[in-house]
Short mmCIF file of C-alpha atoms and ligand atoms in Angstrom, two decimals:
data_model
loop_
_atom_site.label_atom_id
_atom_site.label_comp_id
_atom_site.label_asym_id
_atom_site.label_seq_id
_atom_site.Cartn_x
_atom_site.Cartn_y
_atom_site.Cartn_z
CA MET A 1 100.33 81.96 126.57
CA THR A 2 103.15 83.22 128.80
CA ARG A 3 103.69 79.96 130.63
CA GLY A 4 107.21 79.58 131.88
CA LEU A 5 108.12 83.23 131.49
CA ILE A 6 110.53 84.65 134.03
CA LEU A 7 110.92 88.38 133.54
CA GLY A 8 114.57 89.18 133.14
CA SER A 9 115.35 85.72 131.85
CA ALA A 10 117.83 85.63 128.99
CA ARG A 11 115.34 83.55 127.06
CA LEU A 12 113.12 85.83 125.01
CA GLY A 13 110.40 83.48 123.86
CA ALA A 14 107.55 82.59 126.17
CA MET A 15 107.38 78.98 124.90
CA ASP A 16 104.33 77.09 123.83
CA ARG A 17 102.62 80.00 122.16
CA SER A 18 100.65 79.55 118.95
CA VAL A 19 102.22 81.57 116.14
CA LEU A 20 100.94 82.26 112.62
CA VAL A 21 103.65 83.29 110.16
CA THR A 22 102.48 84.32 106.69
CA GLY A 23 104.65 83.56 103.69
CA ALA A 24 106.55 80.93 105.67
CA SER A 25 107.38 78.59 102.77
CA ARG A 26 110.70 80.37 102.16
CA GLY A 27 112.93 83.34 102.96
CA ILE A 28 112.40 85.44 106.07
CA GLY A 29 109.09 83.68 106.80
CA ALA A 30 110.66 80.20 106.83
CA ALA A 31 113.50 81.43 109.05
CA THR A 32 110.94 83.03 111.37
CA ALA A 33 108.90 79.83 111.62
CA ARG A 34 112.10 77.95 112.57
CA ALA A 35 113.11 80.60 115.12
CA PHE A 36 109.73 80.44 116.92
CA ALA A 37 109.71 76.64 116.85
CA ALA A 38 113.20 76.65 118.38
CA GLU A 39 111.75 78.67 121.28
CA GLY A 40 109.20 75.92 121.92
CA ASP A 41 106.29 77.63 120.14
CA ARG A 42 103.80 75.91 117.83
CA VAL A 43 103.72 77.42 114.36
CA ALA A 44 101.16 77.66 111.57
CA VAL A 45 103.28 77.74 108.41
CA HIS A 46 101.24 79.79 105.96
CA TYR A 47 101.87 79.48 102.24
CA SER A 48 100.14 80.46 99.03
CA SER A 49 101.21 78.38 96.02
CA SER A 50 104.18 76.23 97.13
CA PRO A 51 102.81 73.32 99.19
CA ASP A 52 105.98 71.25 98.77
CA ALA A 53 108.24 74.02 100.04
CA ALA A 54 105.85 74.68 102.94
CA LYS A 55 105.83 70.96 103.86
CA GLU A 56 109.64 70.95 103.86
CA VAL A 57 109.67 73.91 106.24
CA LEU A 58 107.06 72.21 108.44
CA GLN A 59 109.14 69.03 108.60
CA SER A 60 112.28 71.00 109.47
CA LEU A 61 110.70 72.61 112.55
CA PRO A 62 111.87 71.42 115.96
CA GLY A 63 109.13 70.45 118.41
CA THR A 64 105.58 69.29 117.73
CA GLY A 65 102.11 70.68 117.01
CA HIS A 66 103.02 72.71 113.92
CA VAL A 67 100.52 72.95 111.04
CA LEU A 68 100.26 74.14 107.45
CA ALA A 69 97.87 76.96 106.51
CA GLN A 70 97.12 77.87 102.89
CA ALA A 71 95.63 81.06 101.44
CA ASP A 72 96.18 83.58 98.69
CA LEU A 73 96.43 86.83 100.62
CA ALA A 74 94.61 88.64 97.81
CA ASP A 75 91.48 86.60 98.67
CA PRO A 76 89.67 87.80 101.83
CA GLU A 77 87.48 84.69 102.18
CA ALA A 78 90.47 82.36 101.78
CA ILE A 79 92.21 84.38 104.50
CA ARG A 80 89.28 83.96 106.88
CA GLN A 81 89.23 80.19 106.36
CA MET A 82 93.00 79.94 106.69
CA VAL A 83 93.17 81.93 109.95
CA ASP A 84 90.15 80.17 111.49
CA GLY A 85 91.67 76.81 110.52
CA ALA A 86 95.05 77.70 112.02
CA ALA A 87 93.39 78.92 115.23
CA ALA A 88 91.31 75.73 115.48
CA ALA A 89 94.42 73.58 115.05
CA LEU A 90 96.59 75.60 117.45
CA GLY A 91 93.91 76.58 119.98
CA SER A 92 94.45 80.35 119.57
CA ILE A 93 96.68 82.81 117.74
CA ASP A 94 98.99 84.29 120.35
CA VAL A 95 101.43 85.79 117.84
CA LEU A 96 100.83 86.92 114.26
CA VAL A 97 103.70 87.72 111.91
CA ASN A 98 102.54 89.47 108.74
CA ASN A 99 105.55 88.59 106.61
CA ALA A 100 104.30 87.62 103.12
CA GLY A 101 104.86 90.19 100.44
CA ILE A 102 105.60 90.85 96.77
CA TYR A 103 108.16 93.15 95.15
CA GLU A 104 107.28 93.66 91.49
CA PRO A 105 109.11 96.18 89.29
CA HIS A 106 107.00 98.95 87.69
CA PRO A 107 109.31 101.95 87.05
CA ILE A 108 107.10 104.84 86.02
CA ARG A 109 108.86 105.64 82.70
CA GLN A 110 108.96 102.02 81.52
CA THR A 111 105.48 100.95 82.56
CA SER A 112 102.26 101.25 80.57
CA TYR A 113 99.19 102.64 82.28
CA ASP A 114 97.63 99.15 82.39
CA GLN A 115 100.78 97.66 83.90
CA TRP A 116 100.88 100.51 86.42
CA GLN A 117 97.26 99.78 87.45
CA ASN A 118 98.03 96.08 87.86
CA ALA A 119 101.18 96.65 89.88
CA TRP A 120 99.41 98.97 92.32
CA THR A 121 96.36 96.73 92.64
CA ASN A 122 98.37 93.52 93.17
CA THR A 123 100.95 95.04 95.48
CA LEU A 124 98.47 96.74 97.77
CA ALA A 125 96.27 93.61 97.79
CA VAL A 126 99.08 91.35 99.04
CA ASN A 127 101.26 93.77 101.03
CA LEU A 128 98.63 95.91 102.73
CA ILE A 129 95.01 94.78 102.44
CA GLY A 130 95.98 91.10 102.86
CA PRO A 131 97.85 91.72 106.14
CA ALA A 132 95.02 93.99 107.33
CA ASN A 133 92.55 91.15 106.68
CA VAL A 134 94.79 88.50 108.26
CA THR A 135 95.07 90.76 111.27
CA TRP A 136 91.29 91.25 111.60
CA CYS A 137 90.77 87.49 111.44
CA ALA A 138 93.65 86.68 113.81
CA VAL A 139 92.53 89.22 116.42
CA GLN A 140 89.27 87.25 116.79
CA HIS A 141 91.44 84.41 118.20
CA MET A 142 94.07 86.50 120.02
CA PRO A 143 94.05 86.53 123.81
CA ARG A 144 95.23 89.34 126.07
CA GLY A 145 98.97 89.73 125.77
CA GLY A 146 99.10 88.79 122.09
CA ARG A 147 101.65 90.12 119.64
CA ILE A 148 101.43 91.32 116.04
CA ILE A 149 104.62 91.95 114.06
CA ASN A 150 104.37 93.49 110.59
CA VAL A 151 107.27 93.09 108.18
CA SER A 152 107.78 96.46 106.51
CA SER A 153 110.94 97.58 104.70
CA ARG A 154 113.68 100.17 104.63
CA GLY A 155 112.01 101.21 101.36
CA ALA A 156 109.14 102.72 103.35
CA PHE A 157 111.54 105.53 104.35
CA ARG A 158 114.08 105.61 101.52
CA GLY A 159 111.71 105.30 98.56
CA GLU A 160 111.57 102.51 95.99
CA PRO A 161 112.27 104.07 92.58
CA ASN A 162 111.42 100.92 90.61
CA GLN A 163 108.75 99.51 92.95
CA PRO A 164 106.80 102.58 94.12
CA ALA A 165 103.69 100.61 95.08
CA TYR A 166 105.90 98.40 97.27
CA GLY A 167 107.35 101.44 99.05
CA ALA A 168 103.86 102.85 99.58
CA SER A 169 102.54 99.52 100.88
CA LYS A 170 105.42 99.25 103.36
CA ALA A 171 104.87 102.81 104.60
CA ALA A 172 101.16 102.13 104.95
CA ILE A 173 101.71 98.99 106.99
CA ILE A 174 103.69 101.09 109.47
CA SER A 175 100.68 103.39 109.79
CA LEU A 176 98.48 100.31 110.32
CA THR A 177 100.95 99.18 113.00
CA GLN A 178 100.64 102.51 114.83
CA SER A 179 96.83 102.57 114.64
CA LEU A 180 96.46 99.01 115.92
CA ALA A 181 99.05 99.52 118.66
CA ARG A 182 96.76 102.22 120.00
CA SER A 183 93.49 100.34 119.57
CA LEU A 184 94.74 97.00 120.93
CA GLY A 185 97.02 98.34 123.67
CA PRO A 186 94.26 98.18 126.31
CA GLU A 187 94.19 94.41 125.72
CA ALA A 188 97.97 94.24 126.25
CA ILE A 189 98.36 93.28 122.60
CA ALA A 190 101.58 94.86 121.33
CA VAL A 191 101.84 95.70 117.62
CA THR A 192 105.22 96.46 116.07
CA ALA A 193 106.90 96.64 112.68
CA ILE A 194 110.36 95.70 111.46
CA ALA A 195 111.94 97.43 108.48
CA PRO A 196 114.70 95.22 107.06
CA GLY A 197 117.25 96.27 104.49
CA TRP A 198 118.63 93.87 101.88
CA THR A 199 118.28 90.27 103.02
CA THR A 200 119.42 87.17 101.14
CA THR A 201 116.14 85.65 99.97
CA ASP A 202 114.51 84.76 96.66
CA MET A 203 112.81 88.17 96.63
CA ALA A 204 116.18 89.91 96.62
CA ALA A 205 118.06 87.29 94.58
CA GLU A 206 118.18 89.30 91.37
CA ALA A 207 119.12 92.56 93.11
CA LEU A 208 121.83 90.73 95.05
CA SER A 209 123.43 89.00 92.07
CA GLY A 210 126.59 90.05 90.20
CA ASP A 211 127.69 93.69 90.53
CA GLY A 212 124.41 94.54 92.25
CA TYR A 213 125.47 92.45 95.22
CA HIS A 214 128.70 94.42 95.80
CA ARG A 215 126.98 97.76 95.33
CA ARG A 216 124.22 96.85 97.73
CA ARG A 217 126.35 95.29 100.44
CA LEU A 218 128.40 98.51 100.48
CA GLU A 219 125.27 100.49 101.35
CA SER A 220 125.91 99.23 104.88
CA PRO A 221 129.01 100.25 106.86
CA LEU A 222 129.13 96.58 107.83
CA GLU A 223 129.72 95.88 104.11
CA ARG A 224 127.21 93.08 104.01
CA VAL A 225 123.51 92.33 103.69
CA ALA A 226 121.37 90.48 106.24
CA ALA A 227 120.72 86.75 106.53
CA PRO A 228 117.07 85.70 107.00
CA ASN A 229 117.78 84.23 110.44
CA GLU A 230 118.99 87.61 111.71
CA VAL A 231 115.67 89.20 110.77
CA ALA A 232 113.86 86.22 112.28
CA ALA A 233 115.66 86.64 115.62
CA ALA A 234 114.58 90.29 115.75
CA ILE A 235 110.97 89.26 115.05
CA VAL A 236 111.12 86.71 117.89
CA TYR A 237 112.34 89.49 120.17
CA LEU A 238 109.46 91.78 119.13
CA ALA A 239 107.04 88.94 119.95
CA SER A 240 108.52 88.42 123.39
CA PRO A 241 106.84 89.49 126.63
CA LEU A 242 109.83 91.73 127.31
CA ALA A 243 109.11 93.75 124.16
CA GLU A 244 105.60 94.83 125.16
CA PHE A 245 106.64 98.46 125.63
CA ALA A 246 107.96 98.60 122.05
CA THR A 247 104.37 98.67 120.85
CA GLY A 248 103.76 101.11 118.01
CA THR A 249 107.41 101.29 117.00
CA VAL A 250 109.38 100.31 113.91
CA LEU A 251 112.64 98.43 114.33
CA ASP A 252 115.07 99.52 111.62
CA PHE A 253 117.08 96.46 110.65
CA ASN A 254 119.26 97.59 107.78
CA GLY A 255 122.89 97.40 108.91
CA GLY A 256 123.11 101.19 109.22
CA SER A 257 122.45 101.58 105.48
CA HIS A 258 119.67 104.12 106.02
CA LEU A 259 119.76 106.06 109.25
CA ARG A 260 116.95 108.36 110.28
CA MET A 261 116.03 110.40 113.35
P1 NAD B 301 110.25 85.86 99.53
O1 NAD B 301 109.81 86.27 98.17
O2 NAD B 301 111.32 84.85 99.67
O3 NAD B 301 109.01 85.43 100.40
C1 NAD B 301 107.77 86.07 100.30
C2 NAD B 301 106.69 85.14 100.76
O4 NAD B 301 105.41 85.77 100.53
C3 NAD B 301 106.67 83.81 100.00
O5 NAD B 301 106.54 82.75 100.91
C4 NAD B 301 105.45 83.93 99.12
O6 NAD B 301 104.82 82.70 98.86
C5 NAD B 301 104.54 84.82 99.96
N1 NAD B 301 103.52 85.42 99.11
C6 NAD B 301 103.71 86.17 98.00
N2 NAD B 301 102.52 86.48 97.43
C7 NAD B 301 101.56 85.90 98.21
C8 NAD B 301 100.15 85.84 98.15
N3 NAD B 301 99.45 86.42 97.15
N4 NAD B 301 99.49 85.18 99.10
C9 NAD B 301 100.16 84.58 100.10
N5 NAD B 301 101.50 84.59 100.22
C10 NAD B 301 102.19 85.25 99.28
O7 NAD B 301 110.68 87.23 100.23
P2 NAD B 301 111.35 87.61 101.63
O8 NAD B 301 112.54 88.42 101.32
O9 NAD B 301 111.46 86.43 102.53
O10 NAD B 301 110.23 88.63 102.14
C11 NAD B 301 109.56 88.50 103.38
C12 NAD B 301 109.12 89.90 103.79
O11 NAD B 301 110.27 90.71 104.02
C13 NAD B 301 108.30 90.63 102.72
O12 NAD B 301 107.23 91.33 103.31
C14 NAD B 301 109.31 91.60 102.14
O13 NAD B 301 108.70 92.73 101.56
C15 NAD B 301 110.15 91.93 103.35
N6 NAD B 301 111.48 92.47 103.06
C16 NAD B 301 112.39 91.73 102.38
C17 NAD B 301 113.64 92.30 102.11
C18 NAD B 301 114.71 91.54 101.35
O14 NAD B 301 115.73 92.14 100.97
N7 NAD B 301 114.57 90.25 101.11
C19 NAD B 301 113.94 93.60 102.54
C20 NAD B 301 112.96 94.31 103.23
C21 NAD B 301 111.73 93.73 103.50
#
Protein backbone atom coordinates (compact mmCIF):
# COMPACT_ATOMS: atom_id res chain seq x y z
CA MET A 1 0.00 0.00 0.00
CA THR A 2 2.94 2.39 0.33
CA ARG A 3 4.36 1.77 -3.11
CA GLY A 4 6.27 4.71 -4.44
CA LEU A 5 6.61 6.44 -1.10
CA ILE A 6 9.79 8.40 -0.54
CA LEU A 7 9.94 9.69 3.02
CA GLY A 8 10.46 13.41 2.96
CA SER A 9 8.88 13.73 -0.46
CA ALA A 10 6.64 16.76 -0.88
CA ARG A 11 3.94 14.42 -2.12
CA LEU A 12 1.81 13.30 0.80
CA GLY A 13 -0.23 10.51 -0.71
CA ALA A 14 1.26 7.06 -1.10
CA MET A 15 -0.53 6.44 -4.42
CA ASP A 16 -2.49 3.41 -5.43
CA ARG A 17 -4.05 2.82 -2.04
CA SER A 18 -7.64 1.64 -1.72
CA VAL A 19 -9.72 4.23 0.11
CA LEU A 20 -13.30 4.03 1.41
CA VAL A 21 -14.94 7.41 1.97
CA THR A 22 -18.39 7.37 3.57
CA GLY A 23 -20.93 9.99 2.58
CA ALA A 24 -19.00 10.75 -0.59
CA SER A 25 -21.95 11.74 -2.79
CA ARG A 26 -21.56 15.41 -1.81
CA GLY A 27 -19.88 17.95 0.44
CA ILE A 28 -16.69 17.15 2.31
CA GLY A 29 -16.96 13.46 1.34
CA ALA A 30 -17.10 14.20 -2.40
CA ALA A 31 -14.15 16.61 -2.10
CA THR A 32 -12.23 13.96 -0.14
CA ALA A 33 -12.90 11.29 -2.77
CA ARG A 34 -11.56 13.68 -5.43
CA ALA A 35 -8.50 14.59 -3.36
CA PHE A 36 -7.51 10.92 -2.86
CA ALA A 37 -8.14 10.10 -6.52
CA ALA A 38 -5.90 13.04 -7.49
CA GLU A 39 -3.12 11.40 -5.45
CA GLY A 40 -3.46 8.24 -7.55
CA ASP A 41 -5.55 6.29 -5.04
CA ARG A 42 -8.57 4.12 -5.89
CA VAL A 43 -11.72 5.21 -4.09
CA ALA A 44 -14.93 3.52 -3.00
CA VAL A 45 -17.51 6.31 -3.14
CA HIS A 46 -20.02 5.41 -0.45
CA TYR A 47 -23.53 6.85 -0.56
CA SER A 48 -26.86 6.20 1.09
CA SER A 49 -29.83 7.50 -0.90
CA SER A 50 -28.43 9.58 -3.79
CA PRO A 51 -27.16 7.17 -6.46
CA ASP A 52 -27.18 9.83 -9.19
CA ALA A 53 -25.06 12.25 -7.17
CA ALA A 54 -22.69 9.42 -6.23
CA LYS A 55 -22.34 8.39 -9.90
CA GLU A 56 -21.52 11.99 -10.82
CA VAL A 57 -18.78 12.06 -8.18
CA LEU A 58 -17.46 8.70 -9.40
CA GLN A 59 -17.32 9.96 -12.99
CA SER A 60 -15.52 13.13 -11.92
CA LEU A 61 -12.65 11.23 -10.26
CA PRO A 62 -9.29 11.26 -12.00
CA GLY A 63 -7.65 7.86 -12.50
CA THR A 64 -9.24 4.42 -12.71
CA GLY A 65 -10.48 1.61 -10.47
CA HIS A 66 -12.98 3.65 -8.44
CA VAL A 67 -16.26 2.03 -7.35
CA LEU A 68 -19.61 2.92 -5.81
CA ALA A 69 -20.63 1.48 -2.42
CA GLN A 70 -24.16 1.84 -1.04
CA ALA A 71 -25.41 1.46 2.54
CA ASP A 72 -27.59 3.19 5.09
CA LEU A 73 -25.20 3.66 7.99
CA ALA A 74 -28.04 3.00 10.44
CA ASP A 75 -28.19 -0.60 9.14
CA PRO A 76 -25.36 -2.83 10.45
CA GLU A 77 -25.94 -5.66 7.94
CA ALA A 78 -26.01 -3.22 5.00
CA ILE A 79 -22.72 -1.81 6.29
CA ARG A 80 -21.11 -5.24 6.37
CA GLN A 81 -22.17 -5.97 2.79
CA MET A 82 -21.07 -2.53 1.61
CA VAL A 83 -17.61 -2.74 3.19
CA ASP A 84 -17.02 -6.35 2.09
CA GLY A 85 -18.11 -5.39 -1.44
CA ALA A 86 -15.81 -2.37 -1.53
CA ALA A 87 -12.89 -4.46 -0.24
CA ALA A 88 -13.56 -7.16 -2.85
CA ALA A 89 -13.61 -4.58 -5.63
CA LEU A 90 -10.53 -2.68 -4.42
CA GLY A 91 -8.53 -5.62 -3.06
CA SER A 92 -8.26 -4.20 0.49
CA ILE A 93 -9.19 -1.13 2.49
CA ASP A 94 -5.96 0.74 3.13
CA VAL A 95 -7.64 3.97 4.23
CA LEU A 96 -11.07 4.52 5.79
CA VAL A 97 -12.60 7.98 6.09
CA ASN A 98 -15.66 8.02 8.34
CA ASN A 99 -17.19 11.20 6.96
CA ALA A 100 -20.97 10.66 6.64
CA GLY A 101 -23.08 12.39 9.23
CA ILE A 102 -26.36 14.12 10.03
CA TYR A 103 -27.04 17.42 11.78
CA GLU A 104 -30.69 17.59 12.82
CA PRO A 105 -32.06 20.39 15.01
CA HIS A 106 -33.66 19.38 18.34
CA PRO A 107 -33.34 22.36 20.74
CA ILE A 108 -34.40 21.13 24.16
CA ARG A 109 -37.11 23.78 24.81
CA GLN A 110 -38.75 23.39 21.40
CA THR A 111 -38.65 19.62 21.11
CA SER A 112 -41.23 17.11 22.36
CA TYR A 113 -40.03 14.08 24.27
CA ASP A 114 -40.77 11.84 21.27
CA GLN A 115 -38.84 14.14 18.93
CA TRP A 116 -35.98 14.23 21.43
CA GLN A 117 -35.87 10.40 21.50
CA ASN A 118 -35.84 10.24 17.71
CA ALA A 119 -33.13 12.85 17.32
CA TRP A 120 -30.82 11.08 19.77
CA THR A 121 -31.49 7.63 18.30
CA ASN A 122 -31.01 8.73 14.67
CA THR A 123 -28.01 10.92 15.31
CA LEU A 124 -26.09 8.39 17.34
CA ALA A 125 -26.99 5.64 14.84
CA VAL A 126 -25.50 7.51 11.87
CA ASN A 127 -22.76 9.60 13.50
CA LEU A 128 -21.38 7.15 16.05
CA ILE A 129 -22.60 3.55 15.85
CA GLY A 130 -22.52 3.59 12.03
CA PRO A 131 -18.86 4.70 11.88
CA ALA A 132 -18.00 2.21 14.64
CA ASN A 133 -19.56 -0.57 12.55
CA VAL A 134 -17.94 0.60 9.31
CA THR A 135 -14.64 0.61 11.16
CA TRP A 136 -15.07 -2.94 12.50
CA CYS A 137 -15.88 -4.20 9.01
CA ALA A 138 -13.08 -2.22 7.33
CA VAL A 139 -10.44 -3.37 9.81
CA GLN A 140 -11.07 -6.96 8.65
CA HIS A 141 -9.65 -5.86 5.26
CA MET A 142 -7.02 -3.37 6.48
CA PRO A 143 -3.36 -4.30 6.18
CA ARG A 144 -0.52 -3.14 8.40
CA GLY A 145 0.06 0.56 7.91
CA GLY A 146 -3.61 1.38 7.30
CA ARG A 147 -5.24 4.67 8.19
CA ILE A 148 -8.58 5.60 9.73
CA ILE A 149 -9.72 9.22 9.75
CA ASN A 150 -12.90 10.16 11.62
CA VAL A 151 -14.65 13.40 10.75
CA SER A 152 -15.67 15.01 14.04
CA SER A 153 -16.58 18.68 14.52
CA ARG A 154 -15.68 21.84 16.38
CA GLY A 155 -19.05 21.28 18.08
CA ALA A 156 -17.52 18.40 20.05
CA PHE A 157 -15.64 21.02 22.09
CA ARG A 158 -17.81 24.13 21.82
CA GLY A 159 -21.23 22.54 22.36
CA GLU A 160 -24.14 22.45 19.93
CA PRO A 161 -27.06 24.26 21.58
CA ASN A 162 -29.60 23.27 18.92
CA GLN A 163 -28.12 19.87 17.98
CA PRO A 164 -26.97 18.40 21.32
CA ALA A 165 -26.99 14.80 20.07
CA TYR A 166 -24.72 15.89 17.20
CA GLY A 167 -22.25 17.48 19.63
CA ALA A 168 -22.29 14.35 21.79
CA SER A 169 -21.80 12.07 18.77
CA LYS A 170 -18.82 14.14 17.58
CA ALA A 171 -17.23 14.07 21.05
CA ALA A 172 -17.79 10.33 21.25
CA ILE A 173 -16.15 9.69 17.89
CA ILE A 174 -13.03 11.40 19.23
CA SER A 175 -13.03 8.97 22.14
CA LEU A 176 -13.44 6.11 19.65
CA THR A 177 -10.48 7.55 17.72
CA GLN A 178 -8.31 7.52 20.85
CA SER A 179 -9.30 3.97 21.84
CA LEU A 180 -8.66 2.55 18.37
CA ALA A 181 -5.38 4.45 17.99
CA ARG A 182 -4.19 2.53 21.03
CA SER A 183 -5.58 -0.86 20.04
CA LEU A 184 -4.49 -0.72 16.38
CA GLY A 185 -1.15 1.06 16.88
CA PRO A 186 0.78 -2.23 17.15
CA GLU A 187 -0.35 -2.95 13.58
CA ALA A 188 0.95 0.46 12.46
CA ILE A 189 -2.63 1.51 11.77
CA ALA A 190 -2.93 5.20 12.64
CA VAL A 191 -6.33 6.52 13.73
CA THR A 192 -6.99 10.26 13.79
CA ALA A 193 -9.88 12.72 13.86
CA ILE A 194 -10.45 16.08 12.23
CA ALA A 195 -12.74 18.68 13.80
CA PRO A 196 -13.83 21.16 11.13
CA GLY A 197 -15.61 24.43 11.76
CA TRP A 198 -18.18 25.85 9.35
CA THR A 199 -17.67 24.48 5.85
CA THR A 200 -19.69 25.36 2.75
CA THR A 201 -21.75 22.21 2.17
CA ASP A 202 -25.42 21.29 2.01
CA MET A 203 -25.32 20.41 5.71
CA ALA A 204 -24.35 23.97 6.59
CA ALA A 205 -26.30 25.70 3.79
CA GLU A 206 -29.09 27.01 5.99
CA ALA A 207 -26.73 28.17 8.76
CA LEU A 208 -24.54 29.88 6.16
CA SER A 209 -27.32 31.75 4.37
CA GLY A 210 -28.29 35.41 4.81
CA ASP A 211 -27.22 37.15 8.02
CA GLY A 212 -26.13 33.81 9.48
CA TYR A 213 -23.34 33.64 6.93
CA HIS A 214 -21.80 36.97 8.00
CA ARG A 215 -22.14 36.18 11.69
CA ARG A 216 -20.55 32.78 11.26
CA ARG A 217 -17.70 33.81 8.99
CA LEU A 218 -16.76 36.43 11.61
CA GLU A 219 -16.31 33.67 14.20
CA SER A 220 -12.94 33.15 12.50
CA PRO A 221 -10.21 35.82 12.56
CA LEU A 222 -9.78 34.92 8.90
CA GLU A 223 -13.35 36.23 8.42
CA ARG A 224 -14.39 33.28 6.32
CA VAL A 225 -15.60 29.71 6.52
CA ALA A 226 -13.86 26.67 5.02
CA ALA A 227 -14.27 25.18 1.55
CA PRO A 228 -14.75 21.39 1.37
CA ASN A 229 -11.49 20.92 -0.55
CA GLU A 230 -9.52 22.48 2.32
CA VAL A 231 -10.90 19.90 4.74
CA ALA A 232 -10.26 17.18 2.15
CA ALA A 233 -6.60 18.17 1.82
CA ALA A 234 -6.17 17.88 5.60
CA ILE A 235 -7.78 14.42 5.54
CA VAL A 236 -5.37 13.32 2.78
CA TYR A 237 -2.51 14.52 4.97
CA LEU A 238 -3.80 12.53 7.97
CA ALA A 239 -3.94 9.45 5.73
CA SER A 240 -0.38 9.89 4.56
CA PRO A 241 2.55 7.75 5.70
CA LEU A 242 4.17 10.88 7.09
CA ALA A 243 1.27 11.40 9.50
CA GLU A 244 1.63 8.06 11.29
CA PHE A 245 2.83 9.71 14.51
CA ALA A 246 -0.32 11.86 14.65
CA THR A 247 -2.24 8.76 15.69
CA GLY A 248 -4.76 9.39 18.45
CA THR A 249 -4.93 13.14 17.84
CA VAL A 250 -7.63 15.54 16.70
CA LEU A 251 -6.79 18.12 14.06
CA ASP A 252 -8.73 21.32 14.78
CA PHE A 253 -9.67 22.81 11.42
CA ASN A 254 -11.81 25.81 12.26
CA GLY A 255 -9.96 28.93 11.09
CA GLY A 256 -9.07 29.86 14.67
CA SER A 257 -12.76 30.24 15.55
CA HIS A 258 -12.47 28.01 18.62
CA LEU A 259 -9.05 27.73 20.19
CA ARG A 260 -8.33 25.30 22.99
CA MET A 261 -5.27 24.12 24.90
P1 LIG B 1 -23.41 16.80 3.84
O1 LIG B 1 -24.76 16.80 4.46
O2 LIG B 1 -23.19 17.55 2.59
O3 LIG B 1 -22.90 15.31 3.63
C1 LIG B 1 -23.18 14.30 4.56
C2 LIG B 1 -23.10 12.97 3.88
O4 LIG B 1 -23.50 11.95 4.82
C3 LIG B 1 -24.02 12.85 2.67
O5 LIG B 1 -23.33 12.28 1.60
C4 LIG B 1 -25.12 11.94 3.16
O6 LIG B 1 -25.69 11.14 2.14
C5 LIG B 1 -24.38 11.06 4.17
N1 LIG B 1 -25.33 10.43 5.07
C6 LIG B 1 -26.25 11.04 5.85
N2 LIG B 1 -27.02 10.12 6.48
C7 LIG B 1 -26.55 8.89 6.08
C8 LIG B 1 -26.93 7.57 6.37
N3 LIG B 1 -27.96 7.27 7.19
N4 LIG B 1 -26.25 6.56 5.80
C9 LIG B 1 -25.22 6.83 4.98
N5 LIG B 1 -24.82 8.08 4.65
C10 LIG B 1 -25.48 9.09 5.20
O7 LIG B 1 -22.45 17.32 4.99
P2 LIG B 1 -20.89 17.69 5.07
O8 LIG B 1 -20.82 19.07 5.59
O9 LIG B 1 -20.17 17.33 3.83
O10 LIG B 1 -20.49 16.73 6.28
C11 LIG B 1 -19.47 15.76 6.20
C12 LIG B 1 -18.96 15.54 7.62
O11 LIG B 1 -18.37 16.75 8.10
C13 LIG B 1 -20.07 15.19 8.62
O12 LIG B 1 -19.63 14.18 9.50
C14 LIG B 1 -20.27 16.49 9.37
O13 LIG B 1 -20.79 16.29 10.66
C15 LIG B 1 -18.87 17.06 9.38
N6 LIG B 1 -18.78 18.50 9.61
C16 LIG B 1 -19.35 19.37 8.74
C17 LIG B 1 -19.26 20.74 9.01
C18 LIG B 1 -19.87 21.78 8.08
O14 LIG B 1 -19.93 22.96 8.46
N7 LIG B 1 -20.33 21.43 6.89
C19 LIG B 1 -18.60 21.20 10.15
C20 LIG B 1 -18.03 20.25 11.01
C21 LIG B 1 -18.12 18.90 10.72
